Each structure stands twice: as C-alpha cells, then as structure tokens.
Amino acid sequence: MNAEPKKKVNISVELLTAINNIDLADLCNITEQAITAGGGFGWLNSPTRDVLKKYWKGVVLIENRKLIVGRLNHVIAGTLQLIFQPPNNQAQQNIFNISSHFVAPWARGHGLAKKMIDKAEIIGIESGANCAQLDVRETQDAAIQLFKSKGYIRWGVNPNYAQVSGENIKGYYYYKKLK
C-alpha cells in the first residue's frame, strides 16, 4: 500500500495594513485567478498587472477601508474588505460594509471564507459598529449560501445590479446585526 499522507493545511486570517512585494504578488495572482473563475468582485476581465498592483496598494491607503487577508500555508489565498462610513456620516457610524470578498479557486473548501467573515465581524465590533451589510450577485451561489449560514438576512433585491455578457444580473442585499 502506497498511500500518501495528508498534508497539514495551515490557515490564518489577518488585517493587512501594509503590503510587501510577496503579498502584492499573491494578491495579484489570486485576483487574476478569481476573475478567470467568475468571482473577481466585479471585474469581468483581468486588468493588467500594473492596474492590479495599483489597486491593491491603494486599498491599504484608504482611511475608512480595512483589508483582511486569508492565508493558506502562509500564502494569501483570499481577501475581504471592510468599508466604514466616513466621519461626516455620523448617523451610520454603526454600520460597515463587507466588500470584495473572495477566495482563490485552489484554496476553496478549507473554511477560509468563513474565517475572514468572522475576523471582519470582530474588527467591525472593535471599531464601534454593530451592523454589517453586503451585496452579492445572484449568480454567486456559494457566497449566498455562506452568508446565509453566517446569519446574514436578505433585505432587498436590485434587478439591475450588474451586467454580464449583455444580461442584467440581480443583486441581493444582506445585513447582520452584530450586537
């Protein structure tokens, strides 16, 4: 019998406040892979590497945005962005949005997406928020099931949320009260 032993998978989730060259390469690689697989958080076609580099470098510079990354065996394999209200929106300081949440196709099935949501909710609460919001295309079945399993409640539908290959795609809006 020549069975190979299962390799241990190391999963970690962290708030990324600066991006080094290795992390930047990981972020660009997984973004391209996610776009190709149809889950590129809005991108339908992969932009040039220079555009991706500028995008990811810019994310960590935006004051009311936080970048959560999920690592599989120390390699960035997924991301999630938290968007907090600007200071002038005092009436909605209790709300943050989850955006740009995806896991590279090769890293799916290890619970990384759930762990990133858990981390997002903890950071949201620590930042003074008590409600999370998000939106997702109707075609993102796995994401929809994930958010439902985490207690998110659908409150609205936009019949013209996105356009893919000339077709209008519905968008679903969710929220979750955190405390």
PDB file of N, CA and C in Angstrom, residues 58-151:
ATOM      1  N   GLY A  58      -3.438  50.771  -3.228  1.00  0.00           N
ATOM      2  CA  GLY A  58      -4.380  51.817  -2.852  1.00  0.00           C
ATOM      3  C   GLY A  58      -5.345  51.408  -1.755  1.00  0.00           C
ATOM      4  N   VAL A  59      -5.726  50.133  -1.735  1.00  0.00           N
ATOM      5  CA  VAL A  59      -6.698  49.666  -0.737  1.00  0.00           C
ATOM      6  C   VAL A  59      -6.211  49.963   0.679  1.00  0.00           C
ATOM      7  N   VAL A  60      -4.943  49.697   0.959  1.00  0.00           N
ATOM      8  CA  VAL A  60      -4.448  49.892   2.327  1.00  0.00           C
ATOM      9  C   VAL A  60      -4.214  51.366   2.664  1.00  0.00           C
ATOM     10  N   LEU A  61      -4.294  52.240   1.671  1.00  0.00           N
ATOM     11  CA  LEU A  61      -4.113  53.672   1.926  1.00  0.00           C
ATOM     12  C   LEU A  61      -5.412  54.388   2.277  1.00  0.00           C
ATOM     13  N   ILE A  62      -6.536  53.785   1.928  1.00  0.00           N
ATOM     14  CA  ILE A  62      -7.830  54.444   2.146  1.00  0.00           C
ATOM     15  C   ILE A  62      -8.191  54.361   3.628  1.00  0.00           C
ATOM     16  N   GLU A  63      -8.437  55.516   4.200  1.00  0.00           N
ATOM     17  CA  GLU A  63      -8.610  55.637   5.646  1.00  0.00           C
ATOM     18  C   GLU A  63      -9.756  54.809   6.219  1.00  0.00           C
ATOM     19  N   ASN A  64     -10.885  54.775   5.542  1.00  0.00           N
ATOM     20  CA  ASN A  64     -12.048  54.081   6.112  1.00  0.00           C
ATOM     21  C   ASN A  64     -12.214  52.664   5.549  1.00  0.00           C
ATOM     22  N   ARG A  65     -11.138  52.094   5.016  1.00  0.00           N
ATOM     23  CA  ARG A  65     -11.173  50.746   4.442  1.00  0.00           C
ATOM     24  C   ARG A  65     -10.117  49.888   5.120  1.00  0.00           C
ATOM     25  N   LYS A  66     -10.482  48.650   5.412  1.00  0.00           N
ATOM     26  CA  LYS A  66      -9.533  47.710   6.023  1.00  0.00           C
ATOM     27  C   LYS A  66      -9.486  46.455   5.161  1.00  0.00           C
ATOM     28  N   LEU A  67      -8.272  45.924   4.978  1.00  0.00           N
ATOM     29  CA  LEU A  67      -8.064  44.744   4.153  1.00  0.00           C
ATOM     30  C   LEU A  67      -7.758  43.537   5.035  1.00  0.00           C
ATOM     31  N   ILE A  68      -8.632  42.558   4.957  1.00  0.00           N
ATOM     32  CA  ILE A  68      -8.430  41.295   5.662  1.00  0.00           C
ATOM     33  C   ILE A  68      -7.973  40.278   4.624  1.00  0.00           C
ATOM     34  N   VAL A  69      -6.921  39.546   4.955  1.00  0.00           N
ATOM     35  CA  VAL A  69      -6.454  38.502   4.051  1.00  0.00           C
ATOM     36  C   VAL A  69      -6.508  37.160   4.767  1.00  0.00           C
ATOM     37  N   GLY A  70      -6.798  36.148   3.980  1.00  0.00           N
ATOM     38  CA  GLY A  70      -6.749  34.783   4.470  1.00  0.00           C
ATOM     39  C   GLY A  70      -5.558  34.095   3.831  1.00  0.00           C
ATOM     40  N   ARG A  71      -4.803  33.392   4.640  1.00  0.00           N
ATOM     41  CA  ARG A  71      -3.616  32.697   4.133  1.00  0.00           C
ATOM     42  C   ARG A  71      -3.800  31.192   4.272  1.00  0.00           C
ATOM     43  N   LEU A  72      -3.343  30.506   3.262  1.00  0.00           N
ATOM     44  CA  LEU A  72      -3.313  29.047   3.258  1.00  0.00           C
ATOM     45  C   LEU A  72      -1.847  28.669   3.115  1.00  0.00           C
ATOM     46  N   ASN A  73      -1.311  28.031   4.145  1.00  0.00           N
ATOM     47  CA  ASN A  73       0.121  27.704   4.182  1.00  0.00           C
ATOM     48  C   ASN A  73       0.974  28.944   3.914  1.00  0.00           C
ATOM     49  N   HIS A  74       0.608  30.053   4.554  1.00  0.00           N
ATOM     50  CA  HIS A  74       1.341  31.323   4.556  1.00  0.00           C
ATOM     51  C   HIS A  74       1.229  32.129   3.262  1.00  0.00           C
ATOM     52  N   VAL A  75       0.493  31.647   2.277  1.00  0.00           N
ATOM     53  CA  VAL A  75       0.288  32.349   1.013  1.00  0.00           C
ATOM     54  C   VAL A  75      -1.097  32.987   1.043  1.00  0.00           C
ATOM     55  N   ILE A  76      -1.200  34.259   0.655  1.00  0.00           N
ATOM     56  CA  ILE A  76      -2.510  34.903   0.608  1.00  0.00           C
ATOM     57  C   ILE A  76      -3.368  34.168  -0.409  1.00  0.00           C
ATOM     58  N   ALA A  77      -4.534  33.710   0.050  1.00  0.00           N
ATOM     59  CA  ALA A  77      -5.429  32.907  -0.781  1.00  0.00           C
ATOM     60  C   ALA A  77      -6.824  33.506  -0.862  1.00  0.00           C
ATOM     61  N   GLY A  78      -7.084  34.584  -0.117  1.00  0.00           N
ATOM     62  CA  GLY A  78      -8.390  35.220  -0.144  1.00  0.00           C
ATOM     63  C   GLY A  78      -8.342  36.590   0.491  1.00  0.00           C
ATOM     64  N   THR A  79      -9.338  37.403   0.171  1.00  0.00           N
ATOM     65  CA  THR A  79      -9.406  38.741   0.750  1.00  0.00           C
ATOM     66  C   THR A  79     -10.844  39.110   1.071  1.00  0.00           C
ATOM     67  N   LEU A  80     -10.955  40.099   1.901  1.00  0.00           N
ATOM     68  CA  LEU A  80     -12.233  40.697   2.272  1.00  0.00           C
ATOM     69  C   LEU A  80     -11.921  42.126   2.673  1.00  0.00           C
ATOM     70  N   GLN A  81     -12.727  43.061   2.204  1.00  0.00           N
ATOM     71  CA  GLN A  81     -12.526  44.450   2.594  1.00  0.00           C
ATOM     72  C   GLN A  81     -13.685  44.925   3.458  1.00  0.00           C
ATOM     73  N   LEU A  82     -13.335  45.653   4.489  1.00  0.00           N
ATOM     74  CA  LEU A  82     -14.325  46.308   5.341  1.00  0.00           C
ATOM     75  C   LEU A  82     -14.331  47.780   4.961  1.00  0.00           C
ATOM     76  N   ILE A  83     -15.514  48.303   4.747  1.00  0.00           N
ATOM     77  CA  ILE A  83     -15.637  49.715   4.428  1.00  0.00           C
ATOM     78  C   ILE A  83     -16.480  50.356   5.516  1.00  0.00           C
ATOM     79  N   PHE A  84     -15.863  51.294   6.213  1.00  0.00           N
ATOM     80  CA  PHE A  84     -16.543  52.017   7.286  1.00  0.00           C
ATOM     81  C   PHE A  84     -17.031  53.352   6.743  1.00  0.00           C
ATOM     82  N   GLN A  85     -18.031  53.908   7.393  1.00  0.00           N
ATOM     83  CA  GLN A  85     -18.595  55.178   6.974  1.00  0.00           C
ATOM     84  C   GLN A  85     -17.579  56.299   7.190  1.00  0.00           C
ATOM     85  N   PRO A  86     -17.583  57.310   6.306  1.00  0.00           N
ATOM     86  CA  PRO A  86     -16.690  58.453   6.524  1.00  0.00           C
ATOM     87  C   PRO A  86     -17.147  59.239   7.752  1.00  0.00           C
ATOM     88  N   PRO A  87     -16.252  60.004   8.351  1.00  0.00           N
ATOM     89  CA  PRO A  87     -16.599  60.732   9.584  1.00  0.00           C
ATOM     90  C   PRO A  87     -17.816  61.642   9.465  1.00  0.00           C
ATOM     91  N   ASN A  88     -18.067  62.185   8.273  1.00  0.00           N
ATOM     92  CA  ASN A  88     -19.211  63.093   8.131  1.00  0.00           C
ATOM     93  C   ASN A  88     -20.546  62.362   8.165  1.00  0.00           C
ATOM     94  N   ASN A  89     -20.546  61.047   8.043  1.00  0.00           N
ATOM     95  CA  ASN A  89     -21.793  60.286   8.097  1.00  0.00           C
ATOM     96  C   ASN A  89     -21.993  59.761   9.520  1.00  0.00           C
ATOM     97  N   GLN A  90     -22.268  60.675  10.418  1.00  0.00           N
ATOM     98  CA  GLN A  90     -22.397  60.326  11.832  1.00  0.00           C
ATOM     99  C   GLN A  90     -23.590  59.412  12.097  1.00  0.00           C
ATOM    100  N   ALA A  91     -24.631  59.515  11.299  1.00  0.00           N
ATOM    101  CA  ALA A  91     -25.842  58.739  11.536  1.00  0.00           C
ATOM    102  C   ALA A  91     -25.651  57.250  11.245  1.00  0.00           C
ATOM    103  N   GLN A  92     -24.598  56.898  10.492  1.00  0.00           N
ATOM    104  CA  GLN A  92     -24.398  55.495  10.130  1.00  0.00           C
ATOM    105  C   GLN A  92     -23.037  54.957  10.583  1.00  0.00           C
ATOM    106  N   GLN A  93     -22.497  55.530  11.632  1.00  0.00           N
ATOM    107  CA  GLN A  93     -21.206  55.054  12.139  1.00  0.00           C
ATOM    108  C   GLN A  93     -21.297  53.635  12.691  1.00  0.00           C
ATOM    109  N   ASN A  94     -22.497  53.170  12.938  1.00  0.00           N
ATOM    110  CA  ASN A  94     -22.695  51.820  13.486  1.00  0.00           C
ATOM    111  C   ASN A  94     -22.669  50.735  12.401  1.00  0.00           C
ATOM    112  N   ILE A  95     -22.514  51.139  11.138  1.00  0.00           N
ATOM    113  CA  ILE A  95     -22.602  50.194  10.020  1.00  0.00           C
ATOM    114  C   ILE A  95     -21.263  50.113   9.298  1.00  0.00           C
ATOM    115  N   PHE A  96     -20.887  48.889   8.909  1.00  0.00           N
ATOM    116  CA  PHE A  96     -19.771  48.719   7.980  1.00  0.00           C
ATOM    117  C   PHE A  96     -20.223  47.778   6.875  1.00  0.00           C
ATOM    118  N   ASN A  97     -19.544  47.880   5.743  1.00  0.00           N
ATOM    119  CA  ASN A  97     -19.862  47.045   4.595  1.00  0.00           C
ATOM    120  C   ASN A  97     -18.751  46.041   4.348  1.00  0.00           C
ATOM    121  N   ILE A  98     -19.138  44.841   4.006  1.00  0.00           N
ATOM    122  CA  ILE A  98     -18.196  43.821   3.576  1.00  0.00           C
ATOM    123  C   ILE A  98     -18.189  43.864   2.056  1.00  0.00           C
ATOM    124  N   SER A  99     -17.004  43.966   1.492  1.00  0.00           N
ATOM    125  CA  SER A  99     -16.872  44.098   0.051  1.00  0.00           C
ATOM    126  C   SER A  99     -15.688  43.275  -0.444  1.00  0.00           C
ATOM    127  N   SER A 100     -15.705  42.963  -1.712  1.00  0.00           N
ATOM    128  CA  SER A 100     -14.550  42.338  -2.375  1.00  0.00           C
ATOM    129  C   SER A 100     -14.074  41.081  -1.670  1.00  0.00           C
ATOM    130  N   HIS A 101     -15.010  40.254  -1.291  1.00  0.00           N
ATOM    131  CA  HIS A 101     -14.723  39.020  -0.555  1.00  0.00           C
ATOM    132  C   HIS A 101     -14.589  37.874  -1.551  1.00  0.00           C
ATOM    133  N   PHE A 102     -13.425  37.251  -1.588  1.00  0.00           N
ATOM    134  CA  PHE A 102     -13.239  36.109  -2.472  1.00  0.00           C
ATOM    135  C   PHE A 102     -12.099  35.229  -1.982  1.00  0.00           C
ATOM    136  N   VAL A 103     -12.125  33.988  -2.430  1.00  0.00           N
ATOM    137  CA  VAL A 103     -11.064  33.015  -2.145  1.00  0.00           C
ATOM    138  C   VAL A 103     -10.610  32.448  -3.481  1.00  0.00           C
ATOM    139  N   ALA A 104      -9.307  32.319  -3.665  1.00  0.00           N
ATOM    140  CA  ALA A 104      -8.769  31.750  -4.898  1.00  0.00           C
ATOM    141  C   ALA A 104      -9.341  30.354  -5.116  1.00  0.00           C
ATOM    142  N   PRO A 105      -9.590  29.986  -6.362  1.00  0.00           N
ATOM    143  CA  PRO A 105     -10.177  28.664  -6.631  1.00  0.00           C
ATOM    144  C   PRO A 105      -9.403  27.500  -6.005  1.00  0.00           C
ATOM    145  N   TRP A 106      -8.094  27.563  -5.986  1.00  0.00           N
ATOM    146  CA  TRP A 106      -7.281  26.460  -5.454  1.00  0.00           C
ATOM    147  C   TRP A 106      -7.341  26.362  -3.934  1.00  0.00           C
ATOM    148  N   ALA A 107      -7.874  27.385  -3.277  1.00  0.00           N
ATOM    149  CA  ALA A 107      -7.883  27.406  -1.812  1.00  0.00           C
ATOM    150  C   ALA A 107      -9.272  27.214  -1.218  1.00  0.00           C
ATOM    151  N   ARG A 108     -10.243  26.964  -2.049  1.00  0.00           N
ATOM    152  CA  ARG A 108     -11.620  26.826  -1.566  1.00  0.00           C
ATOM    153  C   ARG A 108     -11.814  25.487  -0.862  1.00  0.00           C
ATOM    154  N   GLY A 109     -12.768  25.485   0.085  1.00  0.00           N
ATOM    155  CA  GLY A 109     -13.107  24.247   0.779  1.00  0.00           C
ATOM    156  C   GLY A 109     -12.352  24.015   2.075  1.00  0.00           C
ATOM    157  N   HIS A 110     -11.595  25.023   2.518  1.00  0.00           N
ATOM    158  CA  HIS A 110     -10.837  24.894   3.765  1.00  0.00           C
ATOM    159  C   HIS A 110     -11.395  25.767   4.893  1.00  0.00           C
ATOM    160  N   GLY A 111     -12.492  26.477   4.632  1.00  0.00           N
ATOM    161  CA  GLY A 111     -13.093  27.330   5.655  1.00  0.00           C
ATOM    162  C   GLY A 111     -12.516  28.726   5.729  1.00  0.00           C
ATOM    163  N   LEU A 112     -11.692  29.088   4.761  1.00  0.00           N
ATOM    164  CA  LEU A 112     -11.049  30.401   4.776  1.00  0.00           C
ATOM    165  C   LEU A 112     -12.063  31.543   4.659  1.00  0.00           C
ATOM    166  N   ALA A 113     -13.060  31.392   3.799  1.00  0.00           N
ATOM    167  CA  ALA A 113     -14.064  32.449   3.615  1.00  0.00           C
ATOM    168  C   ALA A 113     -14.810  32.721   4.921  1.00  0.00           C
ATOM    169  N   LYS A 114     -15.182  31.660   5.638  1.00  0.00           N
ATOM    170  CA  LYS A 114     -15.868  31.824   6.925  1.00  0.00           C
ATOM    171  C   LYS A 114     -14.978  32.524   7.939  1.00  0.00           C
ATOM    172  N   LYS A 115     -13.723  32.142   7.985  1.00  0.00           N
ATOM    173  CA  LYS A 115     -12.802  32.746   8.956  1.00  0.00           C
ATOM    174  C   LYS A 115     -12.586  34.234   8.673  1.00  0.00           C
ATOM    175  N   MET A 116     -12.584  34.605   7.390  1.00  0.00           N
ATOM    176  CA  MET A 116     -12.441  36.021   7.059  1.00  0.00           C
ATOM    177  C   MET A 116     -13.678  36.802   7.495  1.00  0.00           C
ATOM    178  N   ILE A 117     -14.863  36.223   7.342  1.00  0.00           N
ATOM    179  CA  ILE A 117     -16.087  36.885   7.810  1.00  0.00           C
ATOM    180  C   ILE A 117     -16.052  37.036   9.328  1.00  0.00           C
ATOM    181  N   ASP A 118     -15.642  35.995  10.028  1.00  0.00           N
ATOM    182  CA  ASP A 118     -15.536  36.077  11.493  1.00  0.00           C
ATOM    183  C   ASP A 118     -14.608  37.208  11.904  1.00  0.00           C
ATOM    184  N   LYS A 119     -13.464  37.297  11.243  1.00  0.00           N
ATOM    185  CA  LYS A 119     -12.483  38.356  11.548  1.00  0.00           C
ATOM    186  C   LYS A 119     -13.083  39.731  11.242  1.00  0.00           C
ATOM    187  N   ALA A 120     -13.801  39.836  10.129  1.00  0.00           N
ATOM    188  CA  ALA A 120     -14.431  41.105   9.751  1.00  0.00           C
ATOM    189  C   ALA A 120     -15.426  41.556  10.816  1.00  0.00           C
ATOM    190  N   GLU A 121     -16.219  40.626  11.313  1.00  0.00           N
ATOM    191  CA  GLU A 121     -17.210  40.974  12.332  1.00  0.00           C
ATOM    192  C   GLU A 121     -16.532  41.411  13.624  1.00  0.00           C
ATOM    193  N   ILE A 122     -15.461  40.751  14.011  1.00  0.00           N
ATOM    194  CA  ILE A 122     -14.716  41.133  15.224  1.00  0.00           C
ATOM    195  C   ILE A 122     -14.146  42.543  15.064  1.00  0.00           C
ATOM    196  N   ILE A 123     -13.504  42.804  13.932  1.00  0.00           N
ATOM    197  CA  ILE A 123     -12.930  44.135  13.691  1.00  0.00           C
ATOM    198  C   ILE A 123     -14.035  45.182  13.645  1.00  0.00           C
ATOM    199  N   GLY A 124     -15.161  44.850  13.032  1.00  0.00           N
ATOM    200  CA  GLY A 124     -16.280  45.783  12.980  1.00  0.00           C
ATOM    201  C   GLY A 124     -16.765  46.162  14.363  1.00  0.00           C
ATOM    202  N   ILE A 125     -16.951  45.171  15.211  1.00  0.00           N
ATOM    203  CA  ILE A 125     -17.399  45.425  16.589  1.00  0.00           C
ATOM    204  C   ILE A 125     -16.349  46.240  17.348  1.00  0.00           C
ATOM    205  N   GLU A 126     -15.077  45.859  17.211  1.00  0.00           N
ATOM    206  CA  GLU A 126     -13.997  46.594  17.887  1.00  0.00           C
ATOM    207  C   GLU A 126     -13.925  48.047  17.419  1.00  0.00           C
ATOM    208  N   SER A 127     -14.385  48.314  16.197  1.00  0.00           N
ATOM    209  CA  SER A 127     -14.366  49.667  15.641  1.00  0.00           C
ATOM    210  C   SER A 127     -15.629  50.451  15.993  1.00  0.00           C
ATOM    211  N   GLY A 128     -16.526  49.837  16.772  1.00  0.00           N
ATOM    212  CA  GLY A 128     -17.717  50.538  17.233  1.00  0.00           C
ATOM    213  C   GLY A 128     -18.971  50.288  16.416  1.00  0.00           C
ATOM    214  N   ALA A 129     -18.896  49.420  15.429  1.00  0.00           N
ATOM    215  CA  ALA A 129     -20.073  49.129  14.612  1.00  0.00           C
ATOM    216  C   ALA A 129     -20.870  47.988  15.243  1.00  0.00           C
ATOM    217  N   ASN A 130     -22.147  47.929  14.890  1.00  0.00           N
ATOM    218  CA  ASN A 130     -22.974  46.826  15.376  1.00  0.00           C
ATOM    219  C   ASN A 130     -23.814  46.189  14.269  1.00  0.00           C
ATOM    220  N   CYS A 131     -23.538  46.585  13.028  1.00  0.00           N
ATOM    221  CA  CYS A 131     -24.295  46.038  11.908  1.00  0.00           C
ATOM    222  C   CYS A 131     -23.376  45.922  10.688  1.00  0.00           C
ATOM    223  N   ALA A 132     -23.426  44.759  10.045  1.00  0.00           N
ATOM    224  CA  ALA A 132     -22.674  44.523   8.815  1.00  0.00           C
ATOM    225  C   ALA A 132     -23.648  44.470   7.646  1.00  0.00           C
ATOM    226  N   GLN A 133     -23.215  44.998   6.511  1.00  0.00           N
ATOM    227  CA  GLN A 133     -24.014  44.965   5.293  1.00  0.00           C
ATOM    228  C   GLN A 133     -23.150  44.426   4.166  1.00  0.00           C
ATOM    229  N   LEU A 134     -23.789  43.837   3.166  1.00  0.00           N
ATOM    230  CA  LEU A 134     -23.069  43.390   1.976  1.00  0.00           C
ATOM    231  C   LEU A 134     -24.038  43.190   0.845  1.00  0.00           C
ATOM    232  N   ASP A 135     -23.498  43.081  -0.354  1.00  0.00           N
ATOM    233  CA  ASP A 135     -24.316  42.762  -1.513  1.00  0.00           C
ATOM    234  C   ASP A 135     -23.559  41.757  -2.366  1.00  0.00           C
ATOM    235  N   VAL A 136     -24.332  40.978  -3.141  1.00  0.00           N
ATOM    236  CA  VAL A 136     -23.742  39.895  -3.917  1.00  0.00           C
ATOM    237  C   VAL A 136     -24.607  39.629  -5.154  1.00  0.00           C
ATOM    238  N   ARG A 137     -23.933  39.262  -6.257  1.00  0.00           N
ATOM    239  CA  ARG A 137     -24.661  38.891  -7.469  1.00  0.00           C
ATOM    240  C   ARG A 137     -25.457  37.609  -7.253  1.00  0.00           C
ATOM    241  N   GLU A 138     -26.622  37.512  -7.857  1.00  0.00           N
ATOM    242  CA  GLU A 138     -27.461  36.319  -7.726  1.00  0.00           C
ATOM    243  C   GLU A 138     -26.764  35.058  -8.223  1.00  0.00           C
ATOM    244  N   THR A 139     -25.775  35.212  -9.067  1.00  0.00           N
ATOM    245  CA  THR A 139     -25.065  34.063  -9.642  1.00  0.00           C
ATOM    246  C   THR A 139     -23.992  33.490  -8.716  1.00  0.00           C
ATOM    247  N   GLN A 140     -23.723  34.159  -7.628  1.00  0.00           N
ATOM    248  CA  GLN A 140     -22.677  33.728  -6.696  1.00  0.00           C
ATOM    249  C   GLN A 140     -23.287  32.812  -5.636  1.00  0.00           C
ATOM    250  N   ASP A 141     -23.701  31.629  -6.060  1.00  0.00           N
ATOM    251  CA  ASP A 141     -24.427  30.704  -5.181  1.00  0.00           C
ATOM    252  C   ASP A 141     -23.668  30.338  -3.911  1.00  0.00           C
ATOM    253  N   ALA A 142     -22.381  30.040  -4.040  1.00  0.00           N
ATOM    254  CA  ALA A 142     -21.605  29.637  -2.861  1.00  0.00           C
ATOM    255  C   ALA A 142     -21.528  30.781  -1.850  1.00  0.00           C
ATOM    256  N   ALA A 143     -21.336  31.999  -2.342  1.00  0.00           N
ATOM    257  CA  ALA A 143     -21.270  33.157  -1.446  1.00  0.00           C
ATOM    258  C   ALA A 143     -22.612  33.378  -0.749  1.00  0.00           C
ATOM    259  N   ILE A 144     -23.690  33.235  -1.484  1.00  0.00           N
ATOM    260  CA  ILE A 144     -25.026  33.416  -0.905  1.00  0.00           C
ATOM    261  C   ILE A 144     -25.250  32.399   0.211  1.00  0.00           C
ATOM    262  N   GLN A 145     -24.929  31.154  -0.039  1.00  0.00           N
ATOM    263  CA  GLN A 145     -25.101  30.109   0.980  1.00  0.00           C
ATOM    264  C   GLN A 145     -24.210  30.379   2.194  1.00  0.00           C
ATOM    265  N   LEU A 146     -22.995  30.840   1.940  1.00  0.00           N
ATOM    266  CA  LEU A 146     -22.073  31.154   3.032  1.00  0.00           C
ATOM    267  C   LEU A 146     -22.649  32.248   3.925  1.00  0.00           C
ATOM    268  N   PHE A 147     -23.099  33.340   3.331  1.00  0.00           N
ATOM    269  CA  PHE A 147     -23.615  34.444   4.137  1.00  0.00           C
ATOM    270  C   PHE A 147     -24.885  34.048   4.888  1.00  0.00           C
ATOM    271  N   LYS A 148     -25.739  33.275   4.263  1.00  0.00           N
ATOM    272  CA  LYS A 148     -26.928  32.778   4.965  1.00  0.00           C
ATOM    273  C   LYS A 148     -26.509  31.925   6.168  1.00  0.00           C
ATOM    274  N   SER A 149     -25.511  31.071   5.968  1.00  0.00           N
ATOM    275  CA  SER A 149     -25.064  30.193   7.063  1.00  0.00           C
ATOM    276  C   SER A 149     -24.443  30.978   8.211  1.00  0.00           C
ATOM    277  N   LYS A 150     -23.972  32.183   7.935  1.00  0.00           N
ATOM    278  CA  LYS A 150     -23.373  33.037   8.971  1.00  0.00           C
ATOM    279  C   LYS A 150     -24.403  33.980   9.593  1.00  0.00           C
ATOM    280  N   GLY A 151     -25.687  33.811   9.236  1.00  0.00           N
ATOM    281  CA  GLY A 151     -26.743  34.593   9.869  1.00  0.00           C
ATOM    282  C   GLY A 151     -27.101  35.890   9.175  1.00  0.00           C
TER     283      GLY A 151
END
